[in-house]
Amino acid sequence: MSRLEQRFAELKAEGRSALVTFVTAGDPGYDASLAILKGLPAAGADVIELGMPFTDPMADGVAIQLATLRALDAGQTLAKTLQMVREFRVDNQTTPIVLMGYYNPIHRFGVEAFVAQAKEVGVDGLIIVDLPPEHDAELATPAQAAGIDFIRLTTPTTDDVRLPRVLERSSGFVYYVSVAGVTGAGSATTEHVSSAIERLRRHTDLPISVGFGIRTPEQAAAIAKLADGVVVGSALVDKIANAKTAEQAVGDVLELCSALAQGVRGARKA
């Protein structure tokens, strides 16, 4: 079993959802970002999404756009992001790490070199928001051949005609974007999420994680009762933006992660 399969299987046996946290690699700087990454599991993160900074993050709202700019200004590169995963794996061999971002930096890096290095440093999955299934040969196929899961995004506008194509070669888990729009947008109602998950389960046996607009422990707990995973990103990234020092950024992110984890772990799935 892959680390993602193992983690979701363990949590299913426990009867609870996963807390999936997103932070941008290199935000607010390499050392602080690495400290956050290393601290997230102890703070309650079950799965970590690590954003690969890119100059044109079209699916992201202001919070993550600014995080990307901070990281790039601090000198973050795709090579440094892979190095962060390598350093994380020195002390943690169990927490799944998913790299999330856009195809352009990977294309420039070289797909073959990227897949080989990602596998070698301990990356478990990829979420590439601008590569639809029609372009599987570009990255999804070589990544999965190397044992790296390729996780698809589905949205409220992915209808029943399109959905089977989107899910056909998905692996790891399915990421349901609960609102139409960019990251950090308003949150969906639990009724909407419940009906969306029911529809997705008719098409896939993969775990379903729900993200976009989840910011508080209370919201996380409500979604955790319905989904296999709860994704929180912009709220954590905002803690970095509002911190006066790198040390405060690390502490504030991990404190919020802990509160979110308590919300998720206190919510038993229906």
GROMACS .gro file of C-alpha atoms in nm:
model
  270
    1MET     CA    1   0.000   0.000   0.000
    2SER     CA    2   0.111   0.354  -0.068
    3ARG     CA    3   0.142   0.599   0.222
    4LEU     CA    4  -0.185   0.764   0.113
    5GLU     CA    5  -0.370   0.431   0.097
    6GLN     CA    6  -0.228   0.334   0.434
    7ARG     CA    7  -0.323   0.662   0.600
    8PHE     CA    8  -0.681   0.667   0.473
    9ALA     CA    9  -0.725   0.298   0.561
   10GLU     CA   10  -0.604   0.362   0.917
   11LEU     CA   11  -0.838   0.658   0.960
   12LYS     CA   12  -1.132   0.465   0.817
   13ALA     CA   13  -1.067   0.195   1.078
   14GLU     CA   14  -1.067   0.468   1.344
   15GLY     CA   15  -1.396   0.605   1.210
   16ARG     CA   16  -1.272   0.955   1.143
   17SER     CA   17  -1.168   1.185   0.862
   18ALA     CA   18  -0.821   1.306   0.769
   19LEU     CA   19  -0.705   1.660   0.829
   20VAL     CA   20  -0.531   1.759   0.506
   21THR     CA   21  -0.328   2.079   0.542
   22PHE     CA   22  -0.192   2.300   0.265
   23VAL     CA   23   0.104   2.536   0.293
   24THR     CA   24   0.320   2.689   0.023
   25ALA     CA   25   0.680   2.566   0.010
   26GLY     CA   26   0.923   2.844   0.097
   27ASP     CA   27   0.667   3.073   0.264
   28PRO     CA   28   0.775   3.292   0.445
   29GLY     CA   29   1.127   3.158   0.382
   30TYR     CA   30   1.295   2.821   0.346
   31ASP     CA   31   1.386   2.763   0.711
   32ALA     CA   32   1.052   2.872   0.856
   33SER     CA   33   0.863   2.680   0.588
   34LEU     CA   34   1.061   2.366   0.668
   35ALA     CA   35   0.990   2.414   1.039
   36ILE     CA   36   0.618   2.437   0.961
   37LEU     CA   37   0.634   2.129   0.739
   38LYS     CA   38   0.813   1.927   1.004
   39GLY     CA   39   0.576   2.046   1.278
   40LEU     CA   40   0.245   1.978   1.104
   41PRO     CA   41   0.217   1.603   1.180
   42ALA     CA   42   0.265   1.653   1.555
   43ALA     CA   43   0.008   1.935   1.538
   44GLY     CA   44  -0.246   1.693   1.392
   45ALA     CA   45  -0.207   1.700   1.013
   46ASP     CA   46  -0.278   1.357   0.865
   47VAL     CA   47  -0.185   1.444   0.506
   48ILE     CA   48   0.019   1.743   0.390
   49GLU     CA   49  -0.026   1.927   0.062
   50LEU     CA   50   0.284   2.130  -0.021
   51GLY     CA   51   0.235   2.403  -0.276
   52MET     CA   52   0.492   2.444  -0.553
   53PRO     CA   53   0.529   2.822  -0.605
   54PHE     CA   54   0.444   2.948  -0.952
   55THR     CA   55   0.414   3.300  -1.087
   56ASP     CA   56   0.063   3.253  -1.231
   57PRO     CA   57  -0.146   3.050  -0.982
   58MET     CA   58  -0.476   3.085  -1.168
   59ALA     CA   59  -0.684   2.859  -0.939
   60ASP     CA   60  -0.578   3.038  -0.622
   61GLY     CA   61  -0.723   3.334  -0.439
   62VAL     CA   62  -0.535   3.629  -0.296
   63ALA     CA   63  -0.402   3.453   0.014
   64ILE     CA   64  -0.221   3.178  -0.174
   65GLN     CA   65  -0.119   3.411  -0.457
   66LEU     CA   66   0.059   3.628  -0.199
   67ALA     CA   67   0.211   3.321  -0.034
   68THR     CA   68   0.351   3.217  -0.371
   69LEU     CA   69   0.501   3.563  -0.424
   70ARG     CA   70   0.657   3.560  -0.076
   71ALA     CA   71   0.811   3.221  -0.145
   72LEU     CA   72   0.945   3.320  -0.486
   73ASP     CA   73   1.084   3.645  -0.346
   74ALA     CA   74   1.261   3.439  -0.079
   75GLY     CA   75   1.427   3.232  -0.351
   76GLN     CA   76   1.213   2.917  -0.349
   77THR     CA   77   1.252   2.689  -0.651
   78LEU     CA   78   1.112   2.351  -0.746
   79ALA     CA   79   1.449   2.196  -0.663
   80LYS     CA   80   1.432   2.351  -0.314
   81THR     CA   81   1.077   2.220  -0.271
   82LEU     CA   82   1.196   1.868  -0.345
   83GLN     CA   83   1.482   1.924  -0.102
   84MET     CA   84   1.231   2.021   0.168
   85VAL     CA   85   1.055   1.688   0.123
   86ARG     CA   86   1.390   1.511   0.146
   87GLU     CA   87   1.466   1.686   0.476
   88PHE     CA   88   1.115   1.612   0.608
   89ARG     CA   89   1.160   1.241   0.537
   90VAL     CA   90   1.471   1.222   0.757
   91ASP     CA   91   1.244   1.217   1.064
   92ASN     CA   92   0.905   1.122   0.918
   93GLN     CA   93   0.846   0.818   0.698
   94THR     CA   94   0.470   0.786   0.752
   95THR     CA   95   0.292   1.117   0.681
   96PRO     CA   96   0.188   1.141   0.314
   97ILE     CA   97   0.308   1.446   0.122
   98VAL     CA   98   0.128   1.564  -0.190
   99LEU     CA   99   0.282   1.832  -0.411
  100MET     CA  100   0.018   2.071  -0.544
  101GLY     CA  101   0.055   2.327  -0.816
  102TYR     CA  102   0.081   2.388  -1.188
  103TYR     CA  103   0.245   2.208  -1.478
  104ASN     CA  104   0.472   2.485  -1.606
  105PRO     CA  105   0.748   2.453  -1.339
  106ILE     CA  106   0.749   2.074  -1.382
  107HIS     CA  107   0.767   2.105  -1.760
  108ARG     CA  108   1.063   2.341  -1.730
  109PHE     CA  109   1.231   2.115  -1.474
  110GLY     CA  110   1.182   1.816  -1.703
  111VAL     CA  111   0.911   1.556  -1.639
  112GLU     CA  112   1.144   1.258  -1.629
  113ALA     CA  113   1.384   1.426  -1.387
  114PHE     CA  114   1.099   1.560  -1.173
  115VAL     CA  115   0.924   1.224  -1.138
  116ALA     CA  116   1.248   1.046  -1.056
  117GLN     CA  117   1.350   1.303  -0.791
  118ALA     CA  118   0.999   1.327  -0.645
  119LYS     CA  119   0.990   0.951  -0.598
  120GLU     CA  120   1.342   0.946  -0.454
  121VAL     CA  121   1.279   1.217  -0.192
  122GLY     CA  122   0.948   1.067  -0.077
  123VAL     CA  123   0.664   1.249  -0.255
  124ASP     CA  124   0.344   1.043  -0.242
  125GLY     CA  125   0.107   1.227  -0.474
  126LEU     CA  126   0.057   1.514  -0.717
  127ILE     CA  127  -0.230   1.758  -0.766
  128ILE     CA  128  -0.171   1.953  -1.087
  129VAL     CA  129  -0.467   2.180  -1.135
  130ASP     CA  130  -0.412   2.271  -1.501
  131LEU     CA  131  -0.358   1.921  -1.644
  132PRO     CA  132  -0.691   1.761  -1.742
  133PRO     CA  133  -0.723   1.387  -1.811
  134GLU     CA  134  -0.681   1.444  -2.184
  135HIS     CA  135  -0.314   1.522  -2.108
  136ASP     CA  136  -0.242   1.218  -1.887
  137ALA     CA  137   0.056   1.124  -2.102
  138GLU     CA  138   0.229   1.449  -2.002
  139LEU     CA  139   0.267   1.366  -1.633
  140ALA     CA  140  -0.002   1.145  -1.478
  141THR     CA  141   0.105   0.830  -1.661
  142PRO     CA  142   0.478   0.854  -1.582
  143ALA     CA  143   0.407   0.960  -1.223
  144GLN     CA  144   0.176   0.666  -1.157
  145ALA     CA  145   0.420   0.431  -1.327
  146ALA     CA  146   0.676   0.545  -1.068
  147GLY     CA  147   0.432   0.483  -0.782
  148ILE     CA  148   0.324   0.845  -0.727
  149ASP     CA  149  -0.052   0.898  -0.698
  150PHE     CA  150  -0.219   1.148  -0.930
  151ILE     CA  151  -0.508   1.317  -0.753
  152ARG     CA  152  -0.788   1.479  -0.949
  153LEU     CA  153  -0.994   1.784  -0.865
  154THR     CA  154  -1.370   1.765  -0.910
  155THR     CA  155  -1.602   2.063  -0.876
  156PRO     CA  156  -1.973   2.147  -0.847
  157THR     CA  157  -1.973   2.193  -1.227
  158THR     CA  158  -1.823   1.850  -1.305
  159ASP     CA  159  -2.137   1.678  -1.432
  160ASP     CA  160  -2.215   1.306  -1.452
  161VAL     CA  161  -2.102   1.294  -1.815
  162ARG     CA  162  -1.760   1.442  -1.742
  163LEU     CA  163  -1.705   1.286  -1.398
  164PRO     CA  164  -1.617   0.929  -1.511
  165ARG     CA  165  -1.346   1.069  -1.741
  166VAL     CA  166  -1.201   1.280  -1.462
  167LEU     CA  167  -1.197   0.989  -1.218
  168GLU     CA  168  -1.092   0.719  -1.463
  169ARG     CA  169  -0.723   0.715  -1.367
  170SER     CA  170  -0.735   0.903  -1.038
  171SER     CA  171  -0.550   0.756  -0.744
  172GLY     CA  172  -0.476   0.838  -0.381
  173PHE     CA  173  -0.793   1.032  -0.311
  174VAL     CA  174  -1.040   1.260  -0.488
  175TYR     CA  175  -1.025   1.630  -0.406
  176TYR     CA  176  -1.371   1.784  -0.419
  177VAL     CA  177  -1.362   2.161  -0.465
  178SER     CA  178  -1.676   2.253  -0.275
  179VAL     CA  179  -1.732   2.598  -0.427
  180ALA     CA  180  -1.704   2.734  -0.778
  181GLY     CA  181  -1.415   2.979  -0.770
  182VAL     CA  182  -1.063   3.016  -0.639
  183THR     CA  183  -0.907   2.908  -0.311
  184GLY     CA  184  -1.021   3.105  -0.009
  185ALA     CA  185  -1.370   3.155  -0.152
  186GLY     CA  186  -1.686   3.130   0.057
  187SER     CA  187  -1.767   2.792   0.204
  188ALA     CA  188  -2.033   2.551   0.079
  189THR     CA  189  -2.326   2.437   0.291
  190THR     CA  190  -2.313   2.094   0.453
  191GLU     CA  191  -2.624   2.001   0.254
  192HIS     CA  192  -2.443   2.074  -0.071
  193VAL     CA  193  -2.133   1.884   0.037
  194SER     CA  194  -2.341   1.586   0.152
  195SER     CA  195  -2.522   1.555  -0.181
  196ALA     CA  196  -2.198   1.605  -0.375
  197ILE     CA  197  -2.023   1.330  -0.183
  198GLU     CA  198  -2.315   1.094  -0.239
  199ARG     CA  199  -2.285   1.160  -0.613
  200LEU     CA  200  -1.907   1.109  -0.614
  201ARG     CA  201  -1.938   0.781  -0.425
  202ARG     CA  202  -2.151   0.645  -0.708
  203HIS     CA  203  -1.850   0.690  -0.936
  204THR     CA  204  -1.548   0.600  -0.722
  205ASP     CA  205  -1.429   0.396  -0.425
  206LEU     CA  206  -1.142   0.637  -0.356
  207PRO     CA  207  -1.146   0.848  -0.038
  208ILE     CA  208  -1.306   1.189  -0.092
  209SER     CA  209  -1.149   1.501   0.057
  210VAL     CA  210  -1.331   1.833   0.057
  211GLY     CA  211  -1.161   2.171   0.036
  212PHE     CA  212  -1.198   2.541  -0.046
  213GLY     CA  213  -1.354   2.778   0.209
  214ILE     CA  214  -1.290   2.569   0.524
  215ARG     CA  215  -1.128   2.796   0.780
  216THR     CA  216  -1.238   2.713   1.135
  217PRO     CA  217  -1.240   2.405   1.360
  218GLU     CA  218  -1.621   2.418   1.355
  219GLN     CA  219  -1.636   2.415   0.976
  220ALA     CA  220  -1.376   2.139   0.964
  221ALA     CA  221  -1.577   1.930   1.210
  222ALA     CA  222  -1.895   1.970   1.006
  223ILE     CA  223  -1.724   1.852   0.686
  224ALA     CA  224  -1.541   1.574   0.872
  225LYS     CA  225  -1.874   1.410   0.949
  226LEU     CA  226  -1.938   1.374   0.577
  227ALA     CA  227  -1.605   1.336   0.396
  228ASP     CA  228  -1.297   1.116   0.422
  229GLY     CA  229  -1.074   1.421   0.439
  230VAL     CA  230  -1.098   1.792   0.521
  231VAL     CA  231  -0.860   2.025   0.335
  232VAL     CA  232  -0.755   2.357   0.490
  233GLY     CA  233  -0.515   2.593   0.315
  234SER     CA  234  -0.591   2.964   0.298
  235ALA     CA  235  -0.661   2.992   0.672
  236LEU     CA  236  -0.316   2.850   0.750
  237VAL     CA  237  -0.149   3.066   0.486
  238ASP     CA  238  -0.317   3.376   0.634
  239LYS     CA  239  -0.143   3.304   0.964
  240ILE     CA  240   0.191   3.338   0.786
  241ALA     CA  241   0.084   3.659   0.614
  242ASN     CA  242  -0.027   3.817   0.942
  243ALA     CA  243   0.275   3.713   1.150
  244LYS     CA  244   0.530   3.977   1.244
  245THR     CA  245   0.820   3.730   1.251
  246ALA     CA  246   0.907   3.396   1.097
  247GLU     CA  247   0.900   3.239   1.442
  248GLN     CA  248   0.548   3.370   1.501
  249ALA     CA  249   0.441   3.236   1.161
  250VAL     CA  250   0.557   2.887   1.256
  251GLY     CA  251   0.385   2.899   1.594
  252ASP     CA  252   0.059   3.045   1.464
  253VAL     CA  253   0.027   2.791   1.180
  254LEU     CA  254   0.088   2.496   1.410
  255GLU     CA  255  -0.152   2.635   1.671
  256LEU     CA  256  -0.433   2.664   1.415
  257CYS     CA  257  -0.349   2.317   1.281
  258SER     CA  258  -0.388   2.177   1.631
  259ALA     CA  259  -0.727   2.345   1.674
  260LEU     CA  260  -0.844   2.217   1.335
  261ALA     CA  261  -0.726   1.866   1.423
  262GLN     CA  262  -0.926   1.873   1.744
  263GLY     CA  263  -1.234   1.969   1.546
  264VAL     CA  264  -1.182   1.693   1.290
  265ARG     CA  265  -1.100   1.428   1.549
  266GLY     CA  266  -1.400   1.517   1.759
  267ALA     CA  267  -1.635   1.463   1.466
  268ARG     CA  268  -1.732   1.103   1.412
  269LYS     CA  269  -1.836   1.020   1.058
  270ALA     CA  270  -2.201   0.948   0.996
   0.00000   0.00000   0.00000
